[in-house]
Short mmCIF file of C-alpha atoms in Angstrom, two decimals:
data_model
loop_
_atom_site.label_atom_id
_atom_site.label_comp_id
_atom_site.label_asym_id
_atom_site.label_seq_id
_atom_site.Cartn_x
_atom_site.Cartn_y
_atom_site.Cartn_z
CA MET A 1 -27.20 11.40 -34.95
CA LYS A 2 -28.57 12.88 -31.77
CA LEU A 3 -26.11 13.45 -28.92
CA ARG A 4 -26.83 11.89 -25.55
CA GLU A 5 -26.62 14.43 -22.78
CA ILE A 6 -25.01 13.54 -19.45
CA GLN A 7 -24.99 15.98 -16.58
CA ALA A 8 -21.61 16.71 -14.99
CA ARG A 9 -23.34 16.25 -11.63
CA THR A 10 -24.12 12.63 -12.55
CA ILE A 11 -20.45 11.96 -13.30
CA GLU A 12 -19.43 13.64 -10.02
CA LYS A 13 -21.87 11.53 -8.01
CA THR A 14 -20.77 8.32 -9.73
CA VAL A 15 -17.06 9.01 -9.13
CA LYS A 16 -17.78 9.74 -5.47
CA GLU A 17 -19.69 6.49 -4.98
CA LEU A 18 -17.01 4.48 -6.80
CA CYS A 19 -14.20 5.98 -4.67
CA ILE A 20 -16.04 5.11 -1.46
CA LYS A 21 -16.79 1.59 -2.67
CA ALA A 22 -13.25 0.91 -3.91
CA ASN A 23 -11.64 2.05 -0.66
CA THR A 24 -13.92 0.20 1.76
CA LEU A 25 -15.03 -2.94 -0.04
CA LEU A 26 -12.34 -5.40 -1.09
CA ARG A 27 -12.75 -6.68 -4.65
CA GLU A 28 -14.42 -10.08 -4.68
CA ASP A 29 -11.71 -11.60 -6.91
CA VAL A 30 -9.00 -10.46 -4.48
CA LEU A 31 -10.86 -11.81 -1.47
CA GLN A 32 -11.32 -15.14 -3.27
CA ALA A 33 -7.57 -15.26 -3.91
CA PHE A 34 -6.85 -14.56 -0.20
CA ARG A 35 -9.09 -17.50 0.73
CA ALA A 36 -7.57 -19.82 -1.86
CA PHE A 37 -4.01 -19.04 -0.73
CA PHE A 38 -5.04 -19.23 2.93
CA ASP A 39 -6.23 -22.80 2.30
CA LYS A 40 -2.92 -23.71 0.65
CA GLU A 41 -0.57 -22.19 3.26
CA GLU A 42 0.89 -24.55 5.83
CA GLU A 43 -0.98 -24.81 9.16
CA ASN A 44 0.29 -22.90 12.22
CA THR A 45 2.56 -20.58 10.31
CA LEU A 46 2.87 -16.78 10.40
CA PRO A 47 1.97 -16.36 6.70
CA LYS A 48 -1.29 -18.26 7.21
CA LYS A 49 -2.07 -16.18 10.29
CA MET A 50 -1.35 -12.96 8.40
CA LEU A 51 -3.65 -13.97 5.53
CA LYS A 52 -6.38 -14.41 8.13
CA VAL A 53 -5.62 -10.88 9.39
CA LEU A 54 -6.08 -9.58 5.83
CA ILE A 55 -9.43 -11.37 5.48
CA GLU A 56 -10.55 -9.97 8.85
CA ASN A 57 -9.33 -6.53 7.81
CA SER A 58 -11.65 -6.63 4.79
CA GLU A 59 -14.57 -7.68 7.00
CA ILE A 60 -13.98 -4.81 9.48
CA ALA A 61 -13.57 -2.31 6.64
CA GLU A 62 -16.84 -3.40 5.02
CA GLU A 63 -18.81 -3.46 8.26
CA LYS A 64 -17.56 -0.12 9.61
CA LYS A 65 -17.16 1.60 6.22
CA LEU A 66 -13.48 2.17 6.97
CA PRO A 67 -10.75 2.32 4.35
CA LEU A 68 -9.04 -1.06 3.91
CA CYS A 69 -5.70 0.74 4.13
CA GLN A 70 -4.89 4.19 5.51
CA ASP A 71 -3.09 4.93 2.25
CA THR A 72 -6.16 5.63 0.18
CA GLY A 73 -3.86 6.46 -2.67
CA MET A 74 -3.77 8.85 -5.54
CA VAL A 75 -6.85 8.11 -7.64
CA ALA A 76 -6.46 6.97 -11.23
CA VAL A 77 -9.70 7.40 -13.17
CA PHE A 78 -10.25 5.58 -16.45
CA ILE A 79 -13.01 6.93 -18.66
CA GLU A 80 -14.38 5.34 -21.81
CA MET A 81 -16.57 7.95 -23.37
CA GLY A 82 -18.80 7.34 -26.35
CA GLN A 83 -18.34 9.96 -29.03
CA ASP A 84 -22.07 10.63 -29.04
CA VAL A 85 -22.01 11.86 -25.44
CA HIS A 86 -22.28 15.55 -24.62
CA ILE A 87 -21.50 16.68 -21.07
CA LEU A 88 -23.65 19.48 -19.69
CA GLY A 89 -23.31 21.68 -16.62
CA GLY A 90 -19.54 21.47 -16.11
CA SER A 91 -16.32 19.93 -17.37
CA LEU A 92 -15.41 16.25 -17.27
CA SER A 93 -12.26 16.80 -15.21
CA GLY A 94 -14.04 19.23 -12.89
CA ALA A 95 -16.78 16.68 -12.23
CA ILE A 96 -14.28 13.88 -11.60
CA ASN A 97 -12.18 15.94 -9.19
CA SER A 98 -15.25 17.14 -7.30
CA GLY A 99 -16.40 13.53 -6.93
CA VAL A 100 -12.98 12.48 -5.58
CA GLU A 101 -12.89 15.38 -3.13
CA GLU A 102 -16.38 14.62 -1.80
CA ALA A 103 -15.56 10.92 -1.36
CA TYR A 104 -12.31 11.60 0.47
CA THR A 105 -13.90 14.16 2.79
CA GLU A 106 -17.15 12.34 3.53
CA GLY A 107 -15.51 8.92 3.63
CA TYR A 108 -12.84 10.07 6.11
CA PHE A 109 -10.09 8.93 3.77
CA ARG A 110 -6.56 10.21 4.05
CA LYS A 111 -5.65 13.07 1.72
CA SER A 112 -2.27 12.10 0.33
CA VAL A 113 -1.77 14.36 -2.69
CA VAL A 114 0.78 17.19 -2.66
CA LYS A 115 0.58 20.04 -5.15
CA ASP A 116 4.24 20.21 -6.09
CA PRO A 117 6.77 17.36 -5.93
CA LEU A 118 9.39 19.64 -4.38
CA MET A 119 7.35 22.09 -2.29
CA ARG A 120 5.12 19.23 -1.04
CA ASP A 121 2.09 21.18 0.18
CA ASN A 122 -0.91 18.90 0.62
CA THR A 123 -3.82 19.94 -1.61
CA GLY A 124 -6.16 18.89 1.19
CA THR A 125 -8.64 17.29 -1.21
CA ASN A 126 -6.75 14.27 -2.54
CA THR A 127 -7.07 15.86 -5.99
CA PRO A 128 -6.15 16.14 -8.73
CA ALA A 129 -6.99 12.64 -9.88
CA VAL A 130 -4.97 11.11 -12.71
CA ILE A 131 -7.49 10.98 -15.54
CA HIS A 132 -7.25 8.83 -18.67
CA VAL A 133 -9.91 9.21 -21.36
CA ASP A 134 -10.54 6.92 -24.30
CA ILE A 135 -13.09 7.98 -26.89
CA THR A 136 -15.17 5.04 -28.07
CA GLU A 137 -18.19 4.48 -30.30
CA GLY A 138 -21.73 4.93 -29.03
CA ASP A 139 -23.40 7.03 -26.36
CA LYS A 140 -22.35 5.36 -23.11
CA MET A 141 -19.76 6.38 -20.57
CA SER A 142 -17.91 3.90 -18.39
CA ILE A 143 -15.95 5.03 -15.35
CA SER A 144 -13.38 3.04 -13.38
CA VAL A 145 -11.56 4.40 -10.36
CA MET A 146 -8.38 2.90 -8.93
CA PRO A 147 -7.01 4.39 -5.72
CA LYS A 148 -3.53 2.92 -5.46
CA GLY A 149 -1.24 3.32 -2.47
CA PHE A 150 2.26 4.62 -3.03
CA GLY A 151 4.14 2.02 -1.02
CA SER A 152 3.63 -0.30 -3.95
CA GLU A 153 3.52 2.42 -6.61
CA ASN A 154 7.12 3.24 -5.66
CA LYS A 155 8.17 -0.27 -6.70
CA GLY A 156 6.88 -0.13 -10.29
CA LYS A 157 9.35 -0.54 -13.15
CA ILE A 158 9.55 -0.12 -16.90
CA GLY A 159 12.03 -1.76 -19.21
CA MET A 160 12.62 -1.17 -22.89
CA LEU A 161 13.63 -4.67 -23.92
CA ASN A 162 14.97 -5.71 -27.31
CA PRO A 163 12.60 -6.96 -30.03
CA THR A 164 14.56 -10.23 -30.04
CA CYS A 165 13.91 -10.82 -26.32
CA THR A 166 12.53 -14.18 -25.30
CA GLN A 167 9.55 -15.03 -23.13
CA ASP A 168 12.10 -15.77 -20.38
CA ASP A 169 13.59 -12.27 -20.63
CA ILE A 170 10.14 -10.78 -20.00
CA ILE A 171 9.51 -13.14 -17.09
CA ASP A 172 12.95 -12.32 -15.65
CA PHE A 173 12.18 -8.60 -15.75
CA CYS A 174 8.85 -9.08 -13.93
CA VAL A 175 10.25 -11.49 -11.32
CA GLU A 176 13.23 -9.19 -10.71
CA THR A 177 10.77 -6.35 -10.03
CA VAL A 178 9.01 -8.51 -7.42
CA LYS A 179 12.33 -9.54 -5.91
CA LYS A 180 13.45 -5.92 -5.58
CA ALA A 181 10.17 -4.96 -3.90
CA GLY A 182 10.77 -7.88 -1.51
CA PRO A 183 8.76 -7.55 1.73
CA ASP A 184 8.51 -3.74 1.50
CA ALA A 185 5.33 -3.06 -0.47
CA CYS A 186 2.75 -5.26 1.30
CA PRO A 187 2.95 -8.67 -0.33
CA PRO A 188 1.14 -10.76 -1.51
CA TYR A 189 1.33 -8.69 -4.68
CA ILE A 190 -0.79 -8.42 -7.78
CA LEU A 191 1.11 -7.55 -10.95
CA GLY A 192 -0.31 -5.41 -13.73
CA VAL A 193 2.00 -5.91 -16.69
CA GLY A 194 2.03 -3.75 -19.81
CA LEU A 195 3.58 -5.35 -22.85
CA GLY A 196 4.27 -3.48 -26.09
CA GLY A 197 3.17 -0.04 -27.24
CA THR A 198 5.46 2.91 -26.55
CA MET A 199 7.07 3.69 -23.19
CA ASP A 200 4.19 5.87 -21.98
CA GLN A 201 1.49 3.60 -23.39
CA CYS A 202 3.12 0.55 -21.85
CA ALA A 203 3.04 2.13 -18.37
CA LEU A 204 -0.65 2.93 -18.84
CA LEU A 205 -1.37 -0.63 -20.02
CA SER A 206 0.19 -1.97 -16.82
CA LYS A 207 -2.29 0.08 -14.77
CA LYS A 208 -5.28 -0.81 -16.89
CA ALA A 209 -4.35 -4.48 -16.60
CA LEU A 210 -5.11 -4.29 -12.88
CA LEU A 211 -8.77 -3.53 -13.61
CA ARG A 212 -9.33 -7.06 -14.94
CA PRO A 213 -10.42 -9.63 -12.31
CA ILE A 214 -7.36 -11.61 -11.23
CA ASN A 215 -9.17 -14.91 -11.65
CA GLU A 216 -9.57 -14.27 -15.40
CA SER A 217 -6.69 -14.99 -17.75
CA ASN A 218 -5.74 -12.97 -20.80
CA PRO A 219 -7.84 -14.28 -23.76
CA GLU A 220 -4.70 -14.85 -25.87
CA PRO A 221 -3.31 -18.30 -24.96
CA HIS A 222 0.38 -17.27 -25.33
CA ILE A 223 -0.18 -14.25 -23.05
CA ALA A 224 -2.16 -16.33 -20.55
CA GLU A 225 0.80 -18.73 -20.46
CA LEU A 226 3.12 -15.79 -19.77
CA GLU A 227 0.90 -14.68 -16.87
CA GLU A 228 0.97 -18.16 -15.37
CA LYS A 229 4.75 -18.45 -15.65
CA ILE A 230 5.38 -15.02 -14.08
CA LYS A 231 3.14 -16.00 -11.18
CA GLU A 232 4.76 -19.40 -10.72
CA ARG A 233 8.32 -18.04 -10.75
CA SER A 234 7.42 -15.14 -8.45
CA ASN A 235 5.93 -17.51 -5.93
CA ALA A 236 9.10 -19.58 -5.97
CA LEU A 237 10.91 -16.53 -4.51
CA GLY A 238 9.47 -17.39 -1.09
CA ILE A 239 8.87 -13.77 -0.04
CA GLY A 240 5.31 -14.47 1.10
CA VAL A 241 2.78 -12.48 3.09
CA MET A 242 4.54 -9.52 4.75
CA GLY A 243 7.82 -11.12 3.69
CA LEU A 244 7.35 -13.91 6.23
CA GLY A 245 7.87 -16.73 3.73
CA GLY A 246 5.44 -19.29 2.37
CA ILE A 247 3.80 -19.65 -1.01
CA SER A 248 1.80 -16.41 -1.32
CA THR A 249 4.10 -13.86 -2.93
CA VAL A 250 2.07 -13.02 -6.05
CA ILE A 251 -1.63 -13.88 -6.10
CA GLY A 252 -2.44 -12.53 -9.53
CA VAL A 253 -0.75 -11.50 -12.78
CA ASN A 254 -2.63 -9.59 -15.47
CA VAL A 255 -0.82 -8.80 -18.72
CA LYS A 256 -2.27 -6.28 -21.17
CA GLU A 257 -0.61 -6.12 -24.56
CA ALA A 258 -0.59 -3.69 -27.48
CA PRO A 259 1.09 -3.41 -30.91
CA THR A 260 4.64 -2.10 -30.76
CA HIS A 261 7.58 -1.10 -32.98
CA ILE A 262 9.98 -3.44 -34.84
CA ALA A 263 12.84 -2.07 -32.73
CA GLY A 264 11.52 -2.75 -29.25
CA CYS A 265 9.53 -4.66 -26.67
CA PRO A 266 8.49 -2.38 -23.78
CA VAL A 267 7.56 -4.11 -20.52
CA ALA A 268 6.05 -2.23 -17.57
CA VAL A 269 5.15 -3.65 -14.18
CA SER A 270 2.64 -1.88 -11.95
CA LEU A 271 3.30 -3.72 -8.75
CA CYS A 272 0.23 -3.59 -6.53
CA CYS A 273 -0.02 -4.39 -2.84
CA HIS A 274 -2.58 -6.99 -1.73
CA ALA A 275 -5.14 -4.18 -1.31
CA LEU A 276 -5.89 -3.93 -5.03
CA ARG A 277 -8.74 -1.45 -5.10
CA SER A 278 -10.96 -0.46 -7.99
CA ALA A 279 -14.63 -0.01 -8.84
CA SER A 280 -16.45 0.57 -12.12
CA ALA A 281 -19.82 1.80 -13.34
CA GLU A 282 -21.54 2.68 -16.59
CA ILE A 283 -23.62 5.78 -17.17
CA MET B 1 5.34 -20.74 15.77
CA SER B 2 6.76 -19.52 19.06
CA LYS B 3 4.58 -18.25 21.88
CA THR B 4 3.35 -14.67 21.59
CA LYS B 5 4.95 -12.25 24.06
CA HIS B 6 3.06 -9.42 25.74
CA MET B 7 5.04 -6.20 26.09
CA GLN B 8 4.47 -2.75 27.51
CA THR B 9 5.99 0.60 26.52
CA PRO B 10 8.27 2.30 27.39
CA LEU B 11 10.47 -0.67 26.58
CA ASP B 12 12.95 -1.66 29.24
CA LYS B 13 16.34 -3.12 28.44
CA LYS B 14 15.63 -6.57 29.82
CA ALA B 15 12.43 -6.94 27.81
CA ILE B 16 14.09 -5.80 24.59
CA ASN B 17 17.05 -8.10 25.06
CA SER B 18 14.72 -11.08 25.43
CA LEU B 19 13.25 -10.56 21.95
CA LYS B 20 14.36 -12.68 19.02
CA ALA B 21 13.81 -11.92 15.31
CA GLY B 22 10.66 -13.69 14.10
CA GLU B 23 8.91 -13.72 17.47
CA GLU B 24 5.35 -12.47 17.77
CA VAL B 25 4.66 -9.62 20.17
CA LEU B 26 1.46 -7.95 21.38
CA LEU B 27 2.47 -4.42 22.35
CA SER B 28 0.50 -2.19 24.72
CA GLY B 29 1.05 1.38 25.90
CA THR B 30 2.15 4.60 24.23
CA ILE B 31 3.64 4.77 20.74
CA TYR B 32 4.29 7.85 18.56
CA THR B 33 3.58 8.09 14.84
CA ALA B 34 6.21 9.69 12.62
CA ARG B 35 6.86 9.28 8.92
CA ASP B 36 8.90 10.99 6.20
CA GLN B 37 8.44 14.73 6.88
CA ALA B 38 8.41 14.31 10.69
CA HIS B 39 11.68 12.37 10.45
CA MET B 40 13.22 15.13 8.39
CA ARG B 41 12.20 17.71 11.00
CA LEU B 42 13.30 15.61 13.99
CA SER B 43 16.71 14.95 12.47
CA GLY B 44 17.02 18.65 11.64
CA LEU B 45 16.31 19.55 15.26
CA ILE B 46 18.85 17.00 16.52
CA THR B 47 21.52 18.35 14.15
CA GLU B 48 20.86 21.94 15.19
CA GLY B 49 20.80 20.99 18.87
CA GLY B 50 17.19 22.18 19.19
CA LYS B 51 14.57 20.88 21.60
CA LEU B 52 12.60 17.89 20.38
CA PRO B 53 8.80 18.00 20.69
CA LEU B 54 8.88 14.59 22.40
CA GLU B 55 11.29 12.78 24.71
CA LEU B 56 12.69 9.89 22.65
CA THR B 57 14.33 7.93 25.48
CA GLY B 58 12.87 4.45 25.68
CA GLN B 59 10.08 5.32 23.26
CA VAL B 60 8.65 3.59 20.21
CA ILE B 61 7.99 5.29 16.87
CA TYR B 62 5.35 3.94 14.51
CA TYR B 63 5.84 4.70 10.80
CA CYS B 64 2.25 5.61 10.09
CA GLY B 65 0.11 8.36 8.58
CA PRO B 66 -3.39 7.51 9.79
CA ALA B 67 -6.68 8.18 8.04
CA PRO B 68 -8.88 10.72 9.90
CA ALA B 69 -11.24 9.41 12.58
CA LYS B 70 -14.81 8.83 11.48
CA THR B 71 -15.83 7.39 14.83
CA GLY B 72 -13.58 6.51 17.74
CA PRO B 73 -10.04 7.82 18.24
CA ILE B 74 -8.55 7.23 14.78
CA GLY B 75 -9.15 6.02 11.23
CA SER B 76 -7.39 3.14 9.50
CA CYS B 77 -3.76 3.14 10.58
CA GLY B 78 -1.42 0.54 9.14
CA PRO B 79 2.36 0.87 8.78
CA THR B 80 4.14 2.62 5.92
CA THR B 81 7.37 1.43 4.26
CA SER B 82 10.19 1.68 6.82
CA GLY B 83 13.07 1.87 4.35
CA ARG B 84 12.32 5.51 3.55
CA MET B 85 13.10 6.39 7.16
CA ASP B 86 16.51 4.64 7.08
CA PRO B 87 18.67 7.76 6.48
CA PHE B 88 17.26 9.40 9.64
CA THR B 89 17.01 6.37 11.92
CA PRO B 90 20.57 5.95 13.33
CA MET B 91 20.44 9.58 14.57
CA LEU B 92 17.13 8.97 16.36
CA LEU B 93 18.43 5.76 17.91
CA ASP B 94 21.50 7.59 19.17
CA ALA B 95 19.09 10.11 20.73
CA GLY B 96 17.45 7.38 22.80
CA LEU B 97 14.75 5.83 20.61
CA LYS B 98 14.30 2.17 21.55
CA GLY B 99 11.72 0.77 19.17
CA MET B 100 10.34 1.23 15.68
CA ILE B 101 7.27 -0.23 14.01
CA GLY B 102 6.87 -0.37 10.24
CA LYS B 103 6.93 -2.72 7.31
CA GLY B 104 9.70 -4.03 5.09
CA ARG B 105 13.48 -4.11 5.08
CA ARG B 106 15.99 -1.81 6.81
CA SER B 107 19.48 -0.85 5.69
CA GLN B 108 22.65 -2.37 7.15
CA GLU B 109 23.33 1.02 8.80
CA VAL B 110 20.00 0.78 10.63
CA ALA B 111 20.62 -2.83 11.70
CA ASP B 112 24.04 -1.78 13.03
CA ALA B 113 22.54 1.19 14.91
CA ILE B 114 19.87 -1.08 16.40
CA LYS B 115 22.56 -3.41 17.70
CA LYS B 116 24.74 -0.58 18.97
CA ASN B 117 21.85 1.06 20.87
CA GLY B 118 20.15 -2.11 22.11
CA ALA B 119 16.94 -1.28 20.25
CA VAL B 120 14.38 -3.31 18.30
CA TYR B 121 12.54 -3.09 14.96
CA PHE B 122 9.04 -4.53 14.73
CA ILE B 123 6.94 -5.19 11.66
CA ALA B 124 3.17 -4.76 11.67
CA PRO B 125 0.73 -6.27 9.15
CA GLY B 126 0.91 -3.88 6.18
CA GLY B 127 -2.33 -2.95 4.48
CA ALA B 128 -4.43 -4.06 7.44
CA GLY B 129 -5.31 -0.50 8.47
CA ALA B 130 -8.88 -1.20 9.54
CA TYR B 131 -7.78 -4.22 11.61
CA LEU B 132 -5.01 -2.29 13.39
CA ARG B 133 -7.28 0.68 14.07
CA GLU B 134 -9.28 -1.58 16.39
CA LYS B 135 -6.20 -1.85 18.64
CA VAL B 136 -5.91 1.92 19.22
CA ILE B 137 -7.48 3.34 22.37
CA SER B 138 -6.63 7.02 22.01
CA CYS B 139 -4.91 9.45 19.66
CA VAL B 140 -3.57 12.94 20.48
CA THR B 141 -1.61 15.30 18.22
CA VAL B 142 1.82 15.97 19.71
CA ALA B 143 3.77 17.95 17.11
CA PHE B 144 3.95 19.23 13.54
CA GLU B 145 0.17 19.60 13.24
CA ASP B 146 0.67 21.45 9.95
CA LEU B 147 1.77 18.16 8.38
CA GLY B 148 -1.76 16.74 8.63
CA PRO B 149 -1.57 12.95 8.35
CA GLU B 150 2.22 13.23 8.67
CA ALA B 151 2.07 14.96 12.07
CA ILE B 152 3.32 13.20 15.20
CA TYR B 153 0.42 11.55 17.02
CA LYS B 154 0.62 9.93 20.43
CA LEU B 155 -1.31 6.66 20.35
CA GLU B 156 -2.34 4.43 23.22
CA VAL B 157 -2.53 0.90 21.90
CA LYS B 158 -3.68 -2.39 23.36
CA ASP B 159 -2.27 -5.69 22.08
CA PHE B 160 -0.91 -4.20 18.87
CA PRO B 161 0.13 -7.28 16.82
CA LEU B 162 3.78 -7.25 15.78
CA VAL B 163 6.60 -9.50 14.66
CA VAL B 164 10.21 -8.80 15.66
CA GLY B 165 11.98 -7.76 12.44
CA ILE B 166 15.47 -6.94 13.80
CA ASP B 167 16.47 -7.86 17.34
CA THR B 168 19.10 -6.34 19.66
CA GLU B 169 21.73 -8.67 18.23
CA GLY B 170 21.09 -7.13 14.82
CA LYS B 171 19.52 -10.37 13.56
CA ASP B 172 17.16 -9.59 10.67
CA ILE B 173 14.24 -11.82 9.60
CA TYR B 174 14.65 -10.56 6.04
CA SER B 175 18.38 -11.30 5.76
CA LYS B 176 17.72 -14.33 3.52
CA LEU B 177 15.49 -12.51 1.02
#
């Protein structure tokens, strides 16, 4: 088997382009959801007006190549790398971090990463990125970037539920997470929910779940039903856009599940603000 | 929806007193950005009796760490979560601050300090940084330049779109959530 060679420079360039795209161009599925909820909100109300502001915000950002939100986040990078790929001319992490740095400098994005959680000196480059690598079959490499703001990241939660928990217990945990976030983290929210695995894996699943378009349900019918119920109950909370009431509290729920242990049922919620940003490419 | 009010900074007492939680306001004039680290430094200076880098009396602070300017005065500049500033806020209000702009809930202590000092808390559309940037006319660094995006910037804004979150009576639009 011959190895496929990929230049580190190609990875760097791809990461840079994806970071710029993700920060300035709102995902089509998210924009569609804004429009759908805008149509359903009551006329002449603040929530409807605010949804219009969000749609206009995405238009200005696209036209002027401005970041949708000033919090251009800490960048999570998800790599699926075929085992027949060989990287030349640099390291994978070096290439990714260089790509992030170039995007954040040339794109005029805010640098929000501090080197040490206690000393809090800004690295000035928005790196390091948080890199997750999965080795797969074949000779392709897929890259997804997700710059996520910390206003909503701060509201994430993980719960180690009992193996005997019911569907309602899982829904309660997710809805309670939304309720606690309330108006603080830029609703309408999108929920990435990890279900199963171990504690660390479950948290990662919740992030990865946000990569899936929010207008696509989980392929497993019982999980798709769970997604629908979490969304329905969250929207009954009446938090709404900017916490101003109405029906648009959660505009998407994506659950990603994995095998787990007989003794537990981990549930993690990555609560995301309405500016759910990601972009993907294959090399 | 009630009629939108136009207001000018610095905020005078009569104008603030007329505001009711839930009302829409278009604010024009000078506002100052300050977020977590700037709040820590300002409160430190107040405690030590040091000189503040800006006169707080009658002023408005905007909880914001803007993106750098690509063209024009500033980059995207939406509000950050106000709750993180709660521990420092009563002290700033006692020092003369009259208005705050951010997003999300405030603590009971902050609501009480707002009422006591005849101040107001506004909310701005969170996550609409590009939209709000269009309302900024100028941006000048005032203090704590070493903090980068967390420095204090003096912004001139025109028709900055806000909703009254907590009014001078301490009435909070989020009290039912």
